[in-house]
Coordinates of C-alpha atoms and ligand atoms in Angstrom, one line a residue:
X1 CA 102.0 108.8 71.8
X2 CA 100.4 106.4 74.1
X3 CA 100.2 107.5 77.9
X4 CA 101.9 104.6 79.5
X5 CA 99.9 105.9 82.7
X6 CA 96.7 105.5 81.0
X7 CA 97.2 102.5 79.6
X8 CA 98.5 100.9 83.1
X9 CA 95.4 101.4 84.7
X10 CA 93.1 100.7 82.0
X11 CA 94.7 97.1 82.2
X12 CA 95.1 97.1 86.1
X13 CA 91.7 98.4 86.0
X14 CA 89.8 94.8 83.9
X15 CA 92.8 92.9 86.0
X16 CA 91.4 93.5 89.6
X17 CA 88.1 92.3 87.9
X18 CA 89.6 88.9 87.6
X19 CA 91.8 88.4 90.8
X20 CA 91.1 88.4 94.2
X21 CA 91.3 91.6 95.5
X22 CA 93.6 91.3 98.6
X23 CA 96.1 89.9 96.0
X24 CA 95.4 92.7 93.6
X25 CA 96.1 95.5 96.4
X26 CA 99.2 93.2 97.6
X27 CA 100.8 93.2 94.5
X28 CA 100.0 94.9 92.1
X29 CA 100.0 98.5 94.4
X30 CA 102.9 100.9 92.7
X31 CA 103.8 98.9 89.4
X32 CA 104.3 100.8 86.6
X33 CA 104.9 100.5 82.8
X34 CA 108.5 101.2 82.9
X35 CA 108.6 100.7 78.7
X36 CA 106.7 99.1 75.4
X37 CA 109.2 98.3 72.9
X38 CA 107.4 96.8 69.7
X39 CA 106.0 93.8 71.6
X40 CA 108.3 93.6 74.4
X41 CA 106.4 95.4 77.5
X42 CA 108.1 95.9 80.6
X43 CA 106.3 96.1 84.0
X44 CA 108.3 97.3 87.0
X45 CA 107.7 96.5 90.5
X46 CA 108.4 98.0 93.9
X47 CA 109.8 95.1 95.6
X48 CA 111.6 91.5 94.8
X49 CA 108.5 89.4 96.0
X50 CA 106.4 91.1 93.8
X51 CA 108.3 90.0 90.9
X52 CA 108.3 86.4 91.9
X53 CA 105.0 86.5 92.7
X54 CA 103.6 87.9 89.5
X55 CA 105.6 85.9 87.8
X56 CA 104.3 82.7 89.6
X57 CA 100.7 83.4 89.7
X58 CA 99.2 85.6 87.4
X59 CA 101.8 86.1 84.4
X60 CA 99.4 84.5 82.2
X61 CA 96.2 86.6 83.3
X62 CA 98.6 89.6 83.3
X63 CA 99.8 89.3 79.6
X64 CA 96.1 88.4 78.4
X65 CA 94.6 91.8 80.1
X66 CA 97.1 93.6 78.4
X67 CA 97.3 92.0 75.2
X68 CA 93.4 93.1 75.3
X69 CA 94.6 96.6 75.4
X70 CA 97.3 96.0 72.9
X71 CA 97.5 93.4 71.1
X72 CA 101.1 93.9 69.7
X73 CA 102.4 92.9 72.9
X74 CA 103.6 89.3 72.9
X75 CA 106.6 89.3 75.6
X76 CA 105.9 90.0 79.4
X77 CA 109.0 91.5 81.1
X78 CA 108.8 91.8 85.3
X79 CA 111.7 94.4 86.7
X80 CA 111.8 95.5 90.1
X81 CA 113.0 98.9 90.3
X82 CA 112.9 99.7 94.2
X83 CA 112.8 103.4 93.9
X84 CA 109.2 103.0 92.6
X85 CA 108.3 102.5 96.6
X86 CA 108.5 106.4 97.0
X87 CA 104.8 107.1 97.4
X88 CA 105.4 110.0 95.8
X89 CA 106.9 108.9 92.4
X90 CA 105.3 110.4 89.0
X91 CA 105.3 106.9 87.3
X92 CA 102.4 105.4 89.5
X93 CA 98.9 105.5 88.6
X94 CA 96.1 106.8 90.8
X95 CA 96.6 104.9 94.0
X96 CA 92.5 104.9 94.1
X97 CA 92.4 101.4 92.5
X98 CA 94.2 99.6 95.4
X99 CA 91.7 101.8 98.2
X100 CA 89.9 99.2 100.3
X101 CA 87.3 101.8 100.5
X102 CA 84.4 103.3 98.0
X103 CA 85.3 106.6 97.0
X104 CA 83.3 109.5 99.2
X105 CA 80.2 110.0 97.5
X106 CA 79.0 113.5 96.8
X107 CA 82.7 115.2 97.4
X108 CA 84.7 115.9 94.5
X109 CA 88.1 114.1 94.3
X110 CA 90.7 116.8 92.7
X111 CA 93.6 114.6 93.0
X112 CA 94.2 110.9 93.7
X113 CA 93.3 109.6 97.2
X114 CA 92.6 112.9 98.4
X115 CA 89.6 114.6 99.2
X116 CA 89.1 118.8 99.1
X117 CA 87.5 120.3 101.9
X118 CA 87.4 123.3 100.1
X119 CA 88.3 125.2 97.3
X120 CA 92.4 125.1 97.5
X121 CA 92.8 123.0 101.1
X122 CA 92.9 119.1 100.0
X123 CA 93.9 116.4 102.6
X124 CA 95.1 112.9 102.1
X125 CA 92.1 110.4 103.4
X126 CA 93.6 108.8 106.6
X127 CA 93.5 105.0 106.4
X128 CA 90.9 104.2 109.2
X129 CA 92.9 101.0 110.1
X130 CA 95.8 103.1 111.2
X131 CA 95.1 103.6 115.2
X132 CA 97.2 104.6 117.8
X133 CA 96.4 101.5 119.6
X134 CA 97.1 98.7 116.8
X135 CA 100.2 100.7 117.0
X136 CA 102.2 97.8 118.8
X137 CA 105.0 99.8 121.6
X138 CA 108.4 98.4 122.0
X139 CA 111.5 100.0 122.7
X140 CA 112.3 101.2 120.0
X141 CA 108.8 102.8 119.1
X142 CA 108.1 103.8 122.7
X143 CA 108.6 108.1 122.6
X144 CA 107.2 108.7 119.1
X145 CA 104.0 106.6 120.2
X146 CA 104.0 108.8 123.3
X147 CA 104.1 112.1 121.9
X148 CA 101.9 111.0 119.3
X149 CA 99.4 109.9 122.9
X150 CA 99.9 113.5 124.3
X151 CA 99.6 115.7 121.5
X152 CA 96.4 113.8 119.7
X153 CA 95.0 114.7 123.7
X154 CA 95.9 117.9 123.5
X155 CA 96.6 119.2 120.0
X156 CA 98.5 122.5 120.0
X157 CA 99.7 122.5 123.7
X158 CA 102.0 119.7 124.4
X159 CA 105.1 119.3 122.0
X160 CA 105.0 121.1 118.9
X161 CA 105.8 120.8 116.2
X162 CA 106.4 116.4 116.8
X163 CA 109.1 115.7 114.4
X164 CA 109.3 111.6 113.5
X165 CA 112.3 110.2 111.6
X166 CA 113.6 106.8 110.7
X167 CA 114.2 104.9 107.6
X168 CA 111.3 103.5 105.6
X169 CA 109.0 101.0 106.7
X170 CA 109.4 101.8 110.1
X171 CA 105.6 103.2 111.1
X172 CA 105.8 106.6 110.3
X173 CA 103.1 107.2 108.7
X174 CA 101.2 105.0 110.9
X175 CA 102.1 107.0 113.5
X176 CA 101.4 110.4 111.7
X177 CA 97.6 109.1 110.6
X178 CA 96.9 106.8 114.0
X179 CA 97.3 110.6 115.5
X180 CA 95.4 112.4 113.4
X181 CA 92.2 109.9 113.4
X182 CA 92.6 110.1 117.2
X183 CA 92.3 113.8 116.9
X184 CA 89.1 113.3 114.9
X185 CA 87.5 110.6 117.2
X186 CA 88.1 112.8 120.1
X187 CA 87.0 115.6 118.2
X188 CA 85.0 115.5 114.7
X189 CA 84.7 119.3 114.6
X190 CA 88.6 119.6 113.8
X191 CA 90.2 120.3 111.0
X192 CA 93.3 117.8 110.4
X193 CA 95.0 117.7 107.2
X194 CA 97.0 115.2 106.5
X195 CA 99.4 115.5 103.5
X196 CA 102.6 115.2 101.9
X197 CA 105.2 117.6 100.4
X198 CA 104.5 117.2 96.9
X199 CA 100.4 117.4 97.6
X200 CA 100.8 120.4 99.8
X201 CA 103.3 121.8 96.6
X202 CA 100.3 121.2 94.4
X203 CA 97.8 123.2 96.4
X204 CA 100.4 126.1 96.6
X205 CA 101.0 125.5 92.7
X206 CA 96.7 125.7 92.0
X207 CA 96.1 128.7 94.2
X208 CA 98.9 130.0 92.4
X209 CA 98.1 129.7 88.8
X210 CA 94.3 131.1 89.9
X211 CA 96.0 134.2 91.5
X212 CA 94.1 133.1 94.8
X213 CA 97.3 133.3 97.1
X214 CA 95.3 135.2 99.4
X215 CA 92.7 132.9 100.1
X216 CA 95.0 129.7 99.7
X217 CA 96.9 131.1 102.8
X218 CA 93.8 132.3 105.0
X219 CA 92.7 128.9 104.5
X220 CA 95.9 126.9 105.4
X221 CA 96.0 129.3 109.0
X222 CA 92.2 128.0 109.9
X223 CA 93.5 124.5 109.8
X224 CA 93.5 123.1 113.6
X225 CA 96.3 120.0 113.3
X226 CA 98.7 119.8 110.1
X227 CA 100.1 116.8 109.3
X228 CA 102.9 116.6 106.8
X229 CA 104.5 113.0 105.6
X230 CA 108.0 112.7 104.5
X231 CA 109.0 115.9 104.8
X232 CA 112.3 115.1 102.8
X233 CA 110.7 115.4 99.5
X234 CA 110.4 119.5 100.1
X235 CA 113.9 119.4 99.6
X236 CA 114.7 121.0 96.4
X237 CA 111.5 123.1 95.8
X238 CA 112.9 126.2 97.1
X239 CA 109.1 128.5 96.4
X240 CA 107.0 125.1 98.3
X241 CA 109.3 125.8 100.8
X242 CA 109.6 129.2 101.4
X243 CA 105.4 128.8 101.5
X244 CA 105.6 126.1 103.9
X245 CA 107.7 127.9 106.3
X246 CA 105.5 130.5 106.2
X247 CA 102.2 128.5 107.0
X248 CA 104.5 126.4 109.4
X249 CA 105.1 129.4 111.2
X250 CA 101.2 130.8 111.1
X251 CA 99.9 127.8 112.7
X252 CA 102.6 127.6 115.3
X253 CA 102.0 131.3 116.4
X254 CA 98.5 130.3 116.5
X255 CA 99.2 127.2 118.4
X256 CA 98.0 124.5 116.5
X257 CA 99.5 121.7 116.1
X258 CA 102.0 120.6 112.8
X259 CA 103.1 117.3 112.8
X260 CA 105.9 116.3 110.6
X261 CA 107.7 112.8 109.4
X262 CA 110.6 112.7 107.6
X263 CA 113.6 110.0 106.7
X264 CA 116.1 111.6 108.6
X265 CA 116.8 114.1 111.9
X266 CA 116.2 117.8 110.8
X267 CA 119.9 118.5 111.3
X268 CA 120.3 116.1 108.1
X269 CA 117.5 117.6 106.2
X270 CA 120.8 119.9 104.3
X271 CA 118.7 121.4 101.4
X272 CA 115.9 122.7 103.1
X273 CA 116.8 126.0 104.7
X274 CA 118.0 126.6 107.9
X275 CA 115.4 128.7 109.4
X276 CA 113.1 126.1 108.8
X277 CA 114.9 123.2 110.7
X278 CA 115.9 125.0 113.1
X279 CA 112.1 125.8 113.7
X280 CA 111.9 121.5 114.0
X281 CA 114.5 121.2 116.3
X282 CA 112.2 123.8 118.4
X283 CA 109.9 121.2 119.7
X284 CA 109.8 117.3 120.4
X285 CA 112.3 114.6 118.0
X286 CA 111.4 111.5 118.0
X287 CA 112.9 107.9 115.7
X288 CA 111.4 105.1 115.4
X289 CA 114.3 102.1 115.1
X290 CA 114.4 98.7 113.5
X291 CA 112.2 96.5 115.9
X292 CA 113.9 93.7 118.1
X293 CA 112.6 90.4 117.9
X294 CA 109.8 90.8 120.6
X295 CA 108.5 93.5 119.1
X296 CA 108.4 92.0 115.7
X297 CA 106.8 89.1 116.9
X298 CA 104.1 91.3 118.6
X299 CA 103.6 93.1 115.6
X300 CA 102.5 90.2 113.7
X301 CA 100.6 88.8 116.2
X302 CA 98.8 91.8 115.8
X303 CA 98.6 91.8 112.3
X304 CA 97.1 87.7 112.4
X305 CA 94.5 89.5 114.2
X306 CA 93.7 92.0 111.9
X307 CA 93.2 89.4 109.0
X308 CA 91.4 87.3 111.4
X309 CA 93.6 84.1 110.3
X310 CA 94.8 81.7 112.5
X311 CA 98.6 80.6 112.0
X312 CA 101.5 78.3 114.5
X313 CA 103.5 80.8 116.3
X314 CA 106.0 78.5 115.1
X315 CA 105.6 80.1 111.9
X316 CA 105.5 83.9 113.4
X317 CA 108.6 83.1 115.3
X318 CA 110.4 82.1 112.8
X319 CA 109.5 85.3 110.2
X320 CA 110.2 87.4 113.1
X321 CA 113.5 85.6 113.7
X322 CA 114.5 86.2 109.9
X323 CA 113.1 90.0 108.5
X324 CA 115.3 92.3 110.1
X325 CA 114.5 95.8 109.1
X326 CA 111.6 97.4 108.4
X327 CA 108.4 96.3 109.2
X328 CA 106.4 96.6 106.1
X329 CA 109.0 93.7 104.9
X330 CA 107.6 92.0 107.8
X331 CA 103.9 92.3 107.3
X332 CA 105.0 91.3 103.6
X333 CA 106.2 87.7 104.5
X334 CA 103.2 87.1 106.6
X335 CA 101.0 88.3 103.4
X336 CA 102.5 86.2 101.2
X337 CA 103.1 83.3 103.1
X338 CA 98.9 84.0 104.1
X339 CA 98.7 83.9 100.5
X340 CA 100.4 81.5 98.8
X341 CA 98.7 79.1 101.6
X342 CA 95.0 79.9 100.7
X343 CA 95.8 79.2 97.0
X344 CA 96.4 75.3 98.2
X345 CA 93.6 75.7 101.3
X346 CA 96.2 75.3 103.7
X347 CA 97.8 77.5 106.4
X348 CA 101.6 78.5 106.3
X349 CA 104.3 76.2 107.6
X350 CA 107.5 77.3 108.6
X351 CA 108.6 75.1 105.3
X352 CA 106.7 77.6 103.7
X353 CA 107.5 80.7 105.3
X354 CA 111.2 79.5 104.3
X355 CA 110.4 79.2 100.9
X356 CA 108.9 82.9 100.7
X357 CA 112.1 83.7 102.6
X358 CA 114.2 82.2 100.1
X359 CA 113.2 84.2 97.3
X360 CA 112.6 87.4 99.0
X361 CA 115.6 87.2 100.8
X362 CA 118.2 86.6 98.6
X363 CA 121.4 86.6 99.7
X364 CA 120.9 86.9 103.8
X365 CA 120.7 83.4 105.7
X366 CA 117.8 81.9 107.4
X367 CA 117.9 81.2 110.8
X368 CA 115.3 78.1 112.3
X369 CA 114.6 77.2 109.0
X370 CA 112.8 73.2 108.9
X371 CA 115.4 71.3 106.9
X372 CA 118.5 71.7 108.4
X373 CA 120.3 70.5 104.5
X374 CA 119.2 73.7 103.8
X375 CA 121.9 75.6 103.0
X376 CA 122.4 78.4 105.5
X377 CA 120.6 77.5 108.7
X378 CA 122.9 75.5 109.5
X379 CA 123.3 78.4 111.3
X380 CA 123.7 79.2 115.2
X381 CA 120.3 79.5 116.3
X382 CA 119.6 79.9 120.6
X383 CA 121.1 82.3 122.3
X384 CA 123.0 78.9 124.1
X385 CA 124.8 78.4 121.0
X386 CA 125.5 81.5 120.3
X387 CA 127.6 82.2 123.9
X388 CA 128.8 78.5 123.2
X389 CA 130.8 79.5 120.0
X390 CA 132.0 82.4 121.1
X391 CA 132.9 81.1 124.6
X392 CA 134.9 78.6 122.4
X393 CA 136.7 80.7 120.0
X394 CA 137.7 83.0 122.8
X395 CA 138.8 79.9 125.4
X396 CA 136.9 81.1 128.1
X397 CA 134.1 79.1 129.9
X398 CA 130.5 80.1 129.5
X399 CA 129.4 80.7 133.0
X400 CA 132.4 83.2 133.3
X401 CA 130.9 84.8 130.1
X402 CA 127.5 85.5 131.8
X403 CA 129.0 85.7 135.0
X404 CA 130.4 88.8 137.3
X405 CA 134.3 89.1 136.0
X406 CA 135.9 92.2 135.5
X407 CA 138.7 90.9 134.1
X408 CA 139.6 91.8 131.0
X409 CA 139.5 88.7 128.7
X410 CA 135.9 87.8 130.0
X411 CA 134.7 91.4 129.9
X412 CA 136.2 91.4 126.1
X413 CA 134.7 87.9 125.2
X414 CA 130.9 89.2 126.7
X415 CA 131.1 92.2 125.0
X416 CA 131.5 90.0 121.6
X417 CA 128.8 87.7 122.8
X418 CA 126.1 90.9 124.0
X419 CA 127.5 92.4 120.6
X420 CA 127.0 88.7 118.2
X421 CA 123.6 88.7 120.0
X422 CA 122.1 92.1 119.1
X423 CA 123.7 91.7 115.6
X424 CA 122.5 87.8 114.6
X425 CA 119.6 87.3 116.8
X426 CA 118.5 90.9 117.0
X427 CA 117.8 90.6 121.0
X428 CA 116.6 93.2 122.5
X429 CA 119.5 95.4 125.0
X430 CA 117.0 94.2 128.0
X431 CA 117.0 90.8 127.0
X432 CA 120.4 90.7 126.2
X433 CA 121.4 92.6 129.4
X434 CA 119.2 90.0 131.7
X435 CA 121.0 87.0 129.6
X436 CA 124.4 88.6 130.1
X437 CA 124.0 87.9 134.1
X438 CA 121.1 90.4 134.9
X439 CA 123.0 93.3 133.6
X440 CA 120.8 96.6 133.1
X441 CA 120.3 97.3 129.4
X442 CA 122.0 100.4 129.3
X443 CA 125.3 98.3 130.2
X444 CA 124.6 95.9 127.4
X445 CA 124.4 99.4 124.9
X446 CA 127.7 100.2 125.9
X447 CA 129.2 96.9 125.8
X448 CA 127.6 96.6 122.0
X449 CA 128.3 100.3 120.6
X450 CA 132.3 99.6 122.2
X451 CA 132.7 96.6 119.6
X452 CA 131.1 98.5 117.3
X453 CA 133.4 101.4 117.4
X454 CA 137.0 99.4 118.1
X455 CA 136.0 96.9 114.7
X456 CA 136.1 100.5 112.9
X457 CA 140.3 100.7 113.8
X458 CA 141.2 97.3 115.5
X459 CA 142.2 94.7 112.6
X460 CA 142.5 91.9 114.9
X461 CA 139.1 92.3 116.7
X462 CA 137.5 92.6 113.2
X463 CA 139.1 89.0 112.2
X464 CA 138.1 87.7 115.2
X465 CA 134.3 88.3 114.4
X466 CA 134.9 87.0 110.7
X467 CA 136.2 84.0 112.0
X468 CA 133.0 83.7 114.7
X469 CA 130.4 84.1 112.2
X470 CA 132.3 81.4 109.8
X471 CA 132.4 79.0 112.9
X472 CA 128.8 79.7 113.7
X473 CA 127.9 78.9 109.9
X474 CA 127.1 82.6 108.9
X475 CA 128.9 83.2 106.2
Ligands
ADP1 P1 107.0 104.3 107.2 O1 106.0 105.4 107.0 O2 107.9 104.6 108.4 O3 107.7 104.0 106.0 P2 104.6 102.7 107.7 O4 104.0 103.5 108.7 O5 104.1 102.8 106.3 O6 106.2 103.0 107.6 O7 104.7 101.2 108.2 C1 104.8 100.1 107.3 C2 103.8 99.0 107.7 O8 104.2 98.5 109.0 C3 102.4 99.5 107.9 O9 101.5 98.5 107.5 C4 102.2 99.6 109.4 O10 100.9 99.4 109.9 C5 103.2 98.6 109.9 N1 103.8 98.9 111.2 C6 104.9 99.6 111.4 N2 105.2 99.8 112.7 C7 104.2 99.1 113.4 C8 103.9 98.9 114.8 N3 104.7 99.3 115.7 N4 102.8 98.2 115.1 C9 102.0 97.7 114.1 N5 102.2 97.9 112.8 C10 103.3 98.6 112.4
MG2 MG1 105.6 106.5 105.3

């Protein structure tokens, strides 16, 4: 039997000799062998782009590394399988080959990326370029960048445990590693660990099988800051969990900080046992929400910075205007429009960035694109437009919709225009609020969650907004 694993990252291995390496981290991070059939070999990939881009660039130098490692293969077969973006799946290979840094010398490695500090007590290396103040603050962001500011200046003492949820890609882990390097620049003498679920799992699992409980828990308790990512994954490991809660509840009597991240609010978290969420919900809850369109834009500005690259904020505009939830998609676009750009010495257009769009994008519409032939941005685009069609469809003059009227056609029509605007443009509730006639944003909330609740049971409103998003050239 051949070790698909092994095999993987012998090839990946002589592959990253031969491409550049931002590409090689970019791309090639989380594939797996998914099968070898005779001489049909089938690579999966975490996320559409990667397929496309694989395909388009290096399919040749792919299938020659790996026909050097076996030489029955003949056919090259790309899947994405999107599941494979759970950091923690069994199918990916050590994670060590797409580190930007040299391995630790002198400290012995027991498992990938992470480094023991002693016999039984591993932590996950934190990534260096994850800082609490790269971190870019917007409103949706705001309180878990907060609460990760107070308790990284006093660990232990302000809110504890800090509990982070939102759906992937959001900055989570960011978040969770920003505060634990901030701990350790303030203070080099603690001990953070940073870890996941399954890693923590493992530690139990070795102490275990070397009948060194003892020591596996007096070491856990002398740990100043814990630091557990996705959370979620504890589900369903009913002895890792029952251990956890038990450490959890060491270090909290001894008041030192845990910090946890997890996909969902604790009260969702159904498999884990009650006692332990309920020991969550017992100090600060934070989410982190999809990011409006200023904050988008800010977060790439910040990421051109990082790469050092200069690009049209044009072009920044328009990915911000067009990636709409999660931000590692985000940073994606910019990478591979970055990308394909330097392979033709040039710097990304919005042409470009459309074309990325395109294929990464498939079925959603483009908005601001440069050709306006292309089909779907013939789209609405300004927020003028936008309160024009509706303002039409509803026979009511624009200045009334941003205007002062109570009444109860106007109020109705602004409500579809505050609600159009969060949903298509992805304003944020201040801008919207400020547009809507200097409303405050909490107005513009409730104007936008009452359309979303009345489309749930009201057939007529619900045809309406079809017909608005047909007009507008949405659909
Ligand atoms: P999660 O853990 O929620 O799935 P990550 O923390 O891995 O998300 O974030 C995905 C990517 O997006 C990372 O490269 C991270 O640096 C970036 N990112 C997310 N939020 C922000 C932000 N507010 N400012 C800067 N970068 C961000
Ligand atoms: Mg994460």
């Amino acid at each position: 039997m051949i070790d698909l694993k092994e095999q993987w990252s012998n090839i990946l291995a002589r592959l990253s000799a031969v491409i550049p390496r931002s590409q090689f981290i970019t791309w090639f991070k989380k594939t797996v062998i998914m099968e070898i059939d005779k001489e049909l070999l089938i690579v999966g990939v975490p996320i559409p782009m990667g397929l496309d881009w694989i395909n388009n660039h290096y399919r040749d130098d792919l299938l020659k590394t790996i026909q050097e490692f076996l030489p029955q293969v003949t056919a090259l077969n790309i899947q994405v399988d999107t599941t494979l973006n759970n950091d923690e799946d069994p199918r990916h290979i050590n994670q060590d080959h797409f580190s930007n840094k040299s391995p630790s010398a002198g400290r012995k490695k027991p498992r990938e990326g992470e480094i023991q500090l002693s016999e039984g007590l591993s932590t996950k290396i934190l990534d260096s370029s994850y800082t609490l103040s790269n971190f870019v603050v917007g409103s949706e962001n705001r309180l878990a960048h907060a609460a990760c500011m107070a308790v990284s200046g006093a660990p232990g003492k302000t809110y504890n445990p800090l509990f982070i949820y939102g759906s992937t890609g959001l900055g989570k882990t960011h978040l969770l590693q920003g505060a634990g390097n901030e701990i350790l620049r303030r203070d080099p003498n603690k001990l953070v660990i940073y870890t996941t679920s399954e890693s923590f799992g493992n530690d139990y699992i070795d102490s275990l099988a070397k009948r060194k409980m003892q020591q596996f828990n007096n070491r856990y308790r002398k740990v100043d800051v814990l630091i557990i990512d996705d959370i979620q994954f504890l589900s369903g490991k009913n002895k890792t969990e029952e251990v956890f809660f038990h450490t959890f509840n060491a270090l909290y009597d001894a008041g030192k900080q845990v910090i946890i991240a997890s996909d969902r609010p604790p009260k969702e978290l159904n498999e884990l046992d009650k006692r332990l969420t309920g020991r969550f919900e017992m100090g600060m809850i934070c989410d982190v929400q999809t990011p409006d369109y200023e904050t988008k834009l800010a977060i790439l500005q910040e990421k051109v910075k990082k790469h050092q690259i200069i690009i049209d904020p044009k072009v920044l505009e328009f990915i911000a205007l067009n990636v709409h939830h999660s931000i590692r998609e985000l940073e994606g676009v910019l990478l591979q429009a970055i990308a394909e750009a330097e392979l033709e010495h040039s710097t990304p257009t919005v042409r470009s960035v459309e074309n990325v769009l395109r294929k990464h994008n498939r079925f959603g519409e483009i908005v601001g694109g440069s050709d306006p032939s292309h089909q779907g941005i013939r789209g609405i685009r300004t927020e003028e437009e936008l309160i024009e069609a509706v303002s039409r469809h509803y026979d009511v003059s624009s200045d009334k919709v941003v205007g002062p009227s109570r009444k109860q056609e106007i109020a109705l029509t602004r409500q579809v225009a505050m609600y159009m605007m969060k949903r298509e443009l992805n304003y944020s509730l201040e801008r919207i609020g400020e547009i809507f006639g200097g409303r405050n944003h909490t107005t513009a909330m409730h104007s936008i969650n009452n359309i979303k609740s009345r489309i749930k049971t009201d057939v007529g409103l619900r045809r309406d907004i079809n017909a608005l998003r047909k007009e507008m050239g949405l659909v």
